[in-house]
mmCIF file of N, CA and C in Angstrom:
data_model
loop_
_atom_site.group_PDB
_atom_site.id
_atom_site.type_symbol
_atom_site.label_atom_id
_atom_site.label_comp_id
_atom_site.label_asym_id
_atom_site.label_seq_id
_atom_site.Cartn_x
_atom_site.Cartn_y
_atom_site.Cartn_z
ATOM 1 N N UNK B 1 -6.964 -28.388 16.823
ATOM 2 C CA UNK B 1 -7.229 -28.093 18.218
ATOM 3 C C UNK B 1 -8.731 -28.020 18.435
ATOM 4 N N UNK B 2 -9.284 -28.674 19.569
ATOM 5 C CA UNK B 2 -10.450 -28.455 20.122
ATOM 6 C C UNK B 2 -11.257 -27.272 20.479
ATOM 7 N N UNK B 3 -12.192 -26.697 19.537
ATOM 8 C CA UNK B 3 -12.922 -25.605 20.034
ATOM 9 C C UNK B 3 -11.881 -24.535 19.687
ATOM 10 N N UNK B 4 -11.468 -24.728 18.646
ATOM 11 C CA UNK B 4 -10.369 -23.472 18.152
ATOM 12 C C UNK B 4 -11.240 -23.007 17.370
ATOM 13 N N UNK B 5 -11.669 -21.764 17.480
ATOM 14 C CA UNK B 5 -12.196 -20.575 16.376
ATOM 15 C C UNK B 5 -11.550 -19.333 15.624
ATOM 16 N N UNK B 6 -11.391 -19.575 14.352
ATOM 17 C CA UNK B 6 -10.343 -18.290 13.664
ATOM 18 C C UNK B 6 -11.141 -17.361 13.835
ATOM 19 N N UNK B 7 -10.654 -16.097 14.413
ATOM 20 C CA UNK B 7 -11.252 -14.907 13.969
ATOM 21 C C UNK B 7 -11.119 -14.733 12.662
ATOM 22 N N UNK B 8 -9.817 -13.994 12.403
ATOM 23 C CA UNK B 8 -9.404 -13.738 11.173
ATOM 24 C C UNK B 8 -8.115 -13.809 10.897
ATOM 25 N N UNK B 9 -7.825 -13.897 9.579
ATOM 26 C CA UNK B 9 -6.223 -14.395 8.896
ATOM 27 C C UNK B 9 -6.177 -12.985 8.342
ATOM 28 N N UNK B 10 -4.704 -12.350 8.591
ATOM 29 C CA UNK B 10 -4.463 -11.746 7.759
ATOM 30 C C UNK B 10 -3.087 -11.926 7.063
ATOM 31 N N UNK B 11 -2.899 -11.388 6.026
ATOM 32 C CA UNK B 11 -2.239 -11.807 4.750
ATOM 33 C C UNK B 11 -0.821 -10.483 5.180
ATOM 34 N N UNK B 12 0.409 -11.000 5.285
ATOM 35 C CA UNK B 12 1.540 -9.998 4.977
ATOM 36 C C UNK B 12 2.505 -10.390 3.653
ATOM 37 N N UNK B 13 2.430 -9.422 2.784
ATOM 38 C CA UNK B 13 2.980 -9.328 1.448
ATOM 39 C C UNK B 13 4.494 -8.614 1.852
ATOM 40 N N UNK B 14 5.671 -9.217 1.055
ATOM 41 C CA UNK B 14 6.470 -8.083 0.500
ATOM 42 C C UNK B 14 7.068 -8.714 -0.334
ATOM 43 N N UNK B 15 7.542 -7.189 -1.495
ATOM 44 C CA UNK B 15 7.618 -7.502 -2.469
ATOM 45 C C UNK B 15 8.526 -6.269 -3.434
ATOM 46 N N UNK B 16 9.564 -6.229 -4.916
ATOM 47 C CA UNK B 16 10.432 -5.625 -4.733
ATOM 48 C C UNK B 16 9.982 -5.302 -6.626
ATOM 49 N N UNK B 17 10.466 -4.966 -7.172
ATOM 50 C CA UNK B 17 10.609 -4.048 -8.293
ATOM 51 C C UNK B 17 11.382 -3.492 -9.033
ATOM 52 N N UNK B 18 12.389 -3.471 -10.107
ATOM 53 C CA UNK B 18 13.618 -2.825 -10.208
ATOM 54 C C UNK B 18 12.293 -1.359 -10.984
ATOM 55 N N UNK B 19 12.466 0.008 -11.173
ATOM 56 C CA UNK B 19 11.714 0.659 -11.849
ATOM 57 C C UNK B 19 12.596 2.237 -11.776
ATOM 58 N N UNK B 20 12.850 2.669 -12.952
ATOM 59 C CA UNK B 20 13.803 4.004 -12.710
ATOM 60 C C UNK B 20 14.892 3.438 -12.705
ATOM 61 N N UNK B 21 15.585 2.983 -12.773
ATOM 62 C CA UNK B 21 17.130 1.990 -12.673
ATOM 63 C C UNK B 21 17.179 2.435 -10.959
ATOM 64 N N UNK B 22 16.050 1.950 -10.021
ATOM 65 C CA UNK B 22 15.941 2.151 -8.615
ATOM 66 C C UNK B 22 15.707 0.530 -8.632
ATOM 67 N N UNK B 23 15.831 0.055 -7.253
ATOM 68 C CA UNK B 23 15.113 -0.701 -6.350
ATOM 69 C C UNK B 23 13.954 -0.035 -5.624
ATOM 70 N N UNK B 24 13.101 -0.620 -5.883
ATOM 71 C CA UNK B 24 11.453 -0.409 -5.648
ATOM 72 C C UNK B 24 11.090 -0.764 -4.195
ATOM 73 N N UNK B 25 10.653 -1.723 -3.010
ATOM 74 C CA UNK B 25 10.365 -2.532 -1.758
ATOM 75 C C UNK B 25 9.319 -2.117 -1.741
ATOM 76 N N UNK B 26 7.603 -2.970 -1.643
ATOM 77 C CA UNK B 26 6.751 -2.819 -1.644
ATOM 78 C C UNK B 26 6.510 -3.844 -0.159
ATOM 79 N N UNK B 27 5.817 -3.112 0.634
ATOM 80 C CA UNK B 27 4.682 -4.049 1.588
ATOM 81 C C UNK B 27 3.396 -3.939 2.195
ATOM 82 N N UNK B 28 2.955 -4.363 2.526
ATOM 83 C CA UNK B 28 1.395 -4.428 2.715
ATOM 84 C C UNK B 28 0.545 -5.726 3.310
ATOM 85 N N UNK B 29 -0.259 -5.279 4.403
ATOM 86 C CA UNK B 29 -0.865 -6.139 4.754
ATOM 87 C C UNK B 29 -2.689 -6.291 4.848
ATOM 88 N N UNK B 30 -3.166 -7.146 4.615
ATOM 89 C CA UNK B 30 -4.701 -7.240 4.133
ATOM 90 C C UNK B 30 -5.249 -8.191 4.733
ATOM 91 N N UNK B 31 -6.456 -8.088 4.773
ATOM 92 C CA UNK B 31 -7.569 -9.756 5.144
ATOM 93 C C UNK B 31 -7.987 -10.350 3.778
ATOM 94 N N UNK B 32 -8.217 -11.184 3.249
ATOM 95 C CA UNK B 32 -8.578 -11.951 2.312
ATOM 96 C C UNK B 32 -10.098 -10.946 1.736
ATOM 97 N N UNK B 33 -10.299 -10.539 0.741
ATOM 98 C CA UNK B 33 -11.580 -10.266 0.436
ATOM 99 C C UNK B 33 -11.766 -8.573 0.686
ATOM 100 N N UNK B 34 -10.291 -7.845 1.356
ATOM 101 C CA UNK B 34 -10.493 -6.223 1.678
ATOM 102 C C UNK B 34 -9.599 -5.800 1.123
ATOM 103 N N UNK B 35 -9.068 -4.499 1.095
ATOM 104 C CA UNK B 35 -8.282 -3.915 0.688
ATOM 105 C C UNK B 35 -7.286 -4.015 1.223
ATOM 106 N N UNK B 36 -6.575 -3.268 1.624
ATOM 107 C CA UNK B 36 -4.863 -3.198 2.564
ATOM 108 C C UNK B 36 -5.412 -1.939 3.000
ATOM 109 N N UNK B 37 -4.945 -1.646 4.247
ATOM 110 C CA UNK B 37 -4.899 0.224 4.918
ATOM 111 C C UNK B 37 -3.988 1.091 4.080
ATOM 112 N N UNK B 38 -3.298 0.457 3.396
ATOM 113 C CA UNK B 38 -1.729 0.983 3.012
ATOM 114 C C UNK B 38 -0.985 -0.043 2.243
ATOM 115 N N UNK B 39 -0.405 0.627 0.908
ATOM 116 C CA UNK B 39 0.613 -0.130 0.516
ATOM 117 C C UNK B 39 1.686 0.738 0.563
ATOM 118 N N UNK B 40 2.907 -0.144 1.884
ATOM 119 C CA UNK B 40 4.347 1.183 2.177
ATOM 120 C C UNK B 40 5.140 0.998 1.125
ATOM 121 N N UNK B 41 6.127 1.900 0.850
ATOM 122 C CA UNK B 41 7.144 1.427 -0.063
ATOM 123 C C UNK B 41 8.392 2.489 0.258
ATOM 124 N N UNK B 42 9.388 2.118 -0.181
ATOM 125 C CA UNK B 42 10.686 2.387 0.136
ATOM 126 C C UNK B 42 11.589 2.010 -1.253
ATOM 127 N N UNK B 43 12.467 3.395 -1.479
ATOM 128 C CA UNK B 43 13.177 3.318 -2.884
ATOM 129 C C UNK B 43 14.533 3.883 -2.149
ATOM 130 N N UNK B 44 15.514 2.447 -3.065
ATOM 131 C CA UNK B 44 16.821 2.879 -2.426
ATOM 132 C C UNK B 44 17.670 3.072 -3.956
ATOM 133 N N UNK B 45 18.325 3.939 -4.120
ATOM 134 C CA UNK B 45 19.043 4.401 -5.927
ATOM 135 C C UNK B 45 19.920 3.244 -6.129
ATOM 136 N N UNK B 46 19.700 2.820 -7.474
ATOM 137 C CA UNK B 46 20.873 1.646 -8.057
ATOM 138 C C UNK B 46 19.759 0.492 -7.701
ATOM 139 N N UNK B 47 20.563 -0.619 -8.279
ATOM 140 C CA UNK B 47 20.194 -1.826 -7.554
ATOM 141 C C UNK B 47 20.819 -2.688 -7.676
ATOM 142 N N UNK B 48 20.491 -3.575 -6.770
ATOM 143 C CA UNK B 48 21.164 -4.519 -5.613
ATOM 144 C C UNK B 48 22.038 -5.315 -6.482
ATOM 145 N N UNK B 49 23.599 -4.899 -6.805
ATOM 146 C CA UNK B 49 24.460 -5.461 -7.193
ATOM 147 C C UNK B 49 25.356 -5.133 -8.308
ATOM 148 N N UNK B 50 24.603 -3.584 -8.165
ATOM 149 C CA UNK B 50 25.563 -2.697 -9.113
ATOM 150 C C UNK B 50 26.326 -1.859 -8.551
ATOM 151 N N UNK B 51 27.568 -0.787 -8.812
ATOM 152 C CA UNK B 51 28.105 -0.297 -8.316
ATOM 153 C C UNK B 51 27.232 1.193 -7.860
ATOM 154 N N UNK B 52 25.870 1.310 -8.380
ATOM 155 C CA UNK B 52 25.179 2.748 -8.455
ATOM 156 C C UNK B 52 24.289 2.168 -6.712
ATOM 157 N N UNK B 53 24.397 1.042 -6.408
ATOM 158 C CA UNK B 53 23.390 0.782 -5.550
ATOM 159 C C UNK B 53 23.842 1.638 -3.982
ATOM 160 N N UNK B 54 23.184 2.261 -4.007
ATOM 161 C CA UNK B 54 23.402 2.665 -2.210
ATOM 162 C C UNK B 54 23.493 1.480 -1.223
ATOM 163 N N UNK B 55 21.952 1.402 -1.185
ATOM 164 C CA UNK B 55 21.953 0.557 -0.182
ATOM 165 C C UNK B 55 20.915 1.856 0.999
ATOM 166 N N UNK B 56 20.845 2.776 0.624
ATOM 167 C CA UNK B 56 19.866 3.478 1.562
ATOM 168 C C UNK B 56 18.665 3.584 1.253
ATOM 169 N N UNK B 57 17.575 3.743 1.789
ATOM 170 C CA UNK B 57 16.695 4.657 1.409
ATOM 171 C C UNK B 57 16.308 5.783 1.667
ATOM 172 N N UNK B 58 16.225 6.321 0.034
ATOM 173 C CA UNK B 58 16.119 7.385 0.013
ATOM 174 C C UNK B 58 14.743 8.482 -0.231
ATOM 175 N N UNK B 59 13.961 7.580 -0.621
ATOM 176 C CA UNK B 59 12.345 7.968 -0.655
ATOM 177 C C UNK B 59 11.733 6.841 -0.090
ATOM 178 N N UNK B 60 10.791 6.960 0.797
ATOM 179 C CA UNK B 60 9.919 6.577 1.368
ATOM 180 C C UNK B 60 8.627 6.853 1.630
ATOM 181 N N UNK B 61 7.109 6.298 1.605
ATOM 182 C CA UNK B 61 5.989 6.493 1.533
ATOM 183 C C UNK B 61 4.647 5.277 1.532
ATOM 184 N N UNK B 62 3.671 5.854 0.989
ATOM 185 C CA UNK B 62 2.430 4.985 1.347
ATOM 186 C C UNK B 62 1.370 5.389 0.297
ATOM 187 N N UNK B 63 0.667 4.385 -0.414
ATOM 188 C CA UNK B 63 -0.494 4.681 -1.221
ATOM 189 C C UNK B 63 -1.774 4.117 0.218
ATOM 190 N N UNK B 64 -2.715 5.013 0.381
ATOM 191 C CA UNK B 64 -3.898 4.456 0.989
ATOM 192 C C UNK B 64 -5.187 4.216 0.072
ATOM 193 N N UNK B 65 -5.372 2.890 -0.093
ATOM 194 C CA UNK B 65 -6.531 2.690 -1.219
ATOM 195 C C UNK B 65 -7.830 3.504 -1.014
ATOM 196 N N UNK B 66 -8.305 3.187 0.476
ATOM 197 C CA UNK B 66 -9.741 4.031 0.554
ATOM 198 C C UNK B 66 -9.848 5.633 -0.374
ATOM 199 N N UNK B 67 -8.837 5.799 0.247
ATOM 200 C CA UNK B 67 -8.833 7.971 -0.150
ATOM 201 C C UNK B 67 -7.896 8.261 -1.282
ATOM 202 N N UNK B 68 -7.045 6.896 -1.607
ATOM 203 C CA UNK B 68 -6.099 7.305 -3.027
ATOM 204 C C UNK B 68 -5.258 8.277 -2.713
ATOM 205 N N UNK B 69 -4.901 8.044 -1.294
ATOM 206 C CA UNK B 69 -3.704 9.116 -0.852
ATOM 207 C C UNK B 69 -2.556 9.057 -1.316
ATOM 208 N N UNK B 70 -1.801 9.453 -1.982
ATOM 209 C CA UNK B 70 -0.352 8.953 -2.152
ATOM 210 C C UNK B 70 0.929 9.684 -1.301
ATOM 211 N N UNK B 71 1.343 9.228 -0.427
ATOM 212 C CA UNK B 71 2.460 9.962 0.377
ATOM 213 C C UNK B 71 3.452 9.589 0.140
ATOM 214 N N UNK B 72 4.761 10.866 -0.069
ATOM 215 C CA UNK B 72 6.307 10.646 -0.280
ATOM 216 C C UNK B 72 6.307 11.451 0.000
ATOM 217 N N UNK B 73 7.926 11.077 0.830
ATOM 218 C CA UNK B 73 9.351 11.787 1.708
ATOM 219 C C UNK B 73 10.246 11.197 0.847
ATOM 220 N N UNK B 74 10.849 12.135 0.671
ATOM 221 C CA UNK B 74 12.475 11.952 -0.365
ATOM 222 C C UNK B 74 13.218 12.996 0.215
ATOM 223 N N UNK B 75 14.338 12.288 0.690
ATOM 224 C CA UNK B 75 15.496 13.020 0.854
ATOM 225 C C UNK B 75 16.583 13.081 0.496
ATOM 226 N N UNK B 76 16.880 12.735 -0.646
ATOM 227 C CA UNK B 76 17.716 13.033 -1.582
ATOM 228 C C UNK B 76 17.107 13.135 -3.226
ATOM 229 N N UNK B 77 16.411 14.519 -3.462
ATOM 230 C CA UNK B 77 15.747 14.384 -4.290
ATOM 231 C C UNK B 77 16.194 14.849 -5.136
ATOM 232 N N UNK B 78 16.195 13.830 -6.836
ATOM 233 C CA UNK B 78 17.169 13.877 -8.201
ATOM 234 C C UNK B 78 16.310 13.923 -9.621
ATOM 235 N N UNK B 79 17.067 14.439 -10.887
ATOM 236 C CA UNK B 79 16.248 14.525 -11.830
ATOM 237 C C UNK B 79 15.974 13.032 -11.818
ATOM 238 N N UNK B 80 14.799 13.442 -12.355
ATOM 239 C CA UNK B 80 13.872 12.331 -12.822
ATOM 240 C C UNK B 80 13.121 11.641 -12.061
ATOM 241 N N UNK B 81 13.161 12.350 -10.352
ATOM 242 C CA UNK B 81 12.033 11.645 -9.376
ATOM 243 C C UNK B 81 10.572 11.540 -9.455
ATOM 244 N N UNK B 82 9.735 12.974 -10.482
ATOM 245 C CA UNK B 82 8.692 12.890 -10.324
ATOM 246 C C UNK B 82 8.190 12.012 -11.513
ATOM 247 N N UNK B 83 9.385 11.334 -12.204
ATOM 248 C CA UNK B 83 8.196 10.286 -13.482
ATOM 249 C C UNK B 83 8.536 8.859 -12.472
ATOM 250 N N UNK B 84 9.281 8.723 -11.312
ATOM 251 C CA UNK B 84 9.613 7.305 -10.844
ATOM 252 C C UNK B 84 8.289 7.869 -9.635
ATOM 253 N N UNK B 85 8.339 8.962 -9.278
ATOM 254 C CA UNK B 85 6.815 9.053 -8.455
ATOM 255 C C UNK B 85 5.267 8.414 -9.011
ATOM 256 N N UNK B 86 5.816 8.512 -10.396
ATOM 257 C CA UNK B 86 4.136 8.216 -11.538
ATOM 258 C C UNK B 86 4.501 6.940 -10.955
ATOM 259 N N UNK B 87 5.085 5.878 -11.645
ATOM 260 C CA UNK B 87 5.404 4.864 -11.397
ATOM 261 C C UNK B 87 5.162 4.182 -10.143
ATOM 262 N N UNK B 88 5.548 4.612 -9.166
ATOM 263 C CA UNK B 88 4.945 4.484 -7.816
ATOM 264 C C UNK B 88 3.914 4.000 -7.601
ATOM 265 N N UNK B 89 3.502 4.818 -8.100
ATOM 266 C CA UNK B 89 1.780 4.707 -7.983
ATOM 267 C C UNK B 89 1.034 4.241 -8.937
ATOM 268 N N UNK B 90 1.610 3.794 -9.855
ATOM 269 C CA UNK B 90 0.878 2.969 -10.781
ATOM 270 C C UNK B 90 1.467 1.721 -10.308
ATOM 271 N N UNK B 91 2.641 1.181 -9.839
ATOM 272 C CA UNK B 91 2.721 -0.210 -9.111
ATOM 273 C C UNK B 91 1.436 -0.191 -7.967
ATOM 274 N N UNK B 92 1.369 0.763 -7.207
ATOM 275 C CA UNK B 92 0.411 0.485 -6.414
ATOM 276 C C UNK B 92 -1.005 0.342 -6.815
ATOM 277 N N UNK B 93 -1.097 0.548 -7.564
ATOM 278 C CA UNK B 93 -2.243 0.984 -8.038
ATOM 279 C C UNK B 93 -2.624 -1.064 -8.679
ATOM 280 N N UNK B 94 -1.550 -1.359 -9.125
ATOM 281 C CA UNK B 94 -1.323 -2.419 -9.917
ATOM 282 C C UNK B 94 -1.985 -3.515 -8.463
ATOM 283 N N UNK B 95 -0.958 -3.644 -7.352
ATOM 284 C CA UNK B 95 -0.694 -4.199 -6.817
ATOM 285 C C UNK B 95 -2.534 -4.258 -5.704
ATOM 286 N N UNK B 96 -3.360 -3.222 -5.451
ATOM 287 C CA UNK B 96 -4.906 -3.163 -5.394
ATOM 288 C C UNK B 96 -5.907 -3.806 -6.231
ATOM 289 N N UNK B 97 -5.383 -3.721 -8.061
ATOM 290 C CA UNK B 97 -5.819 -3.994 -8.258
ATOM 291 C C UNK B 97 -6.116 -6.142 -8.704
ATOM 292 N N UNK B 98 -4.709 -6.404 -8.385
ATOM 293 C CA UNK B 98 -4.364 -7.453 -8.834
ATOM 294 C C UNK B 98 -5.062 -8.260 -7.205
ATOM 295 N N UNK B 99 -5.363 -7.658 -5.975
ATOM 296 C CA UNK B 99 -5.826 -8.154 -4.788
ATOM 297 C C UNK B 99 -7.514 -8.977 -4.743
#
């Protein structure tokens, strides 16, 4: 097109994980060359095609790269959530650094 000028492109990711015998859902969106505001994520128990799979989610949250915030809501919270919380955040952590 004539006299078309890009501002800017930005990039939408998503992306999934089995980790904890959970389903993981990672997403995030970025400009080429910055960080992301946020990588969201959403954990639903089981996975997708076993009889343990919900199908809900049941923890939900956000790593923010600038401040290394890590936020989770879990509402149905079970042994062994706070080593699939480590995990969390070391995918995210993964997923910044691999950008």
């Amino acid at each position: 097109m004539e006299n078309l000028e890009i501002i800017s492109t930005q990039i939408t990711v998503q992306a999934k994980k089995i980790t904890n015998g959970n389903t993981a859902n990672f997403s995030w969106n970025y400009k080429e060359g910055e960080l992301p505001p946020a990588v969201n994520f959403n954990v639903q128990r089981g996975v997708v095609g076993e009889p343990t799979h919900t199908g809900n989610n049941v923890i939900t949250g956000a790593f923010y790269p600038e401040t290394e915030k890590f936020d989770v809501q879990n509402n149905n919270f079970q042994e062994g959530d706070f080593e699939l919380y480590q995990n969390l955040l070391i995918i995210c952590y993964g997923i910044i650094s691999a950008l």
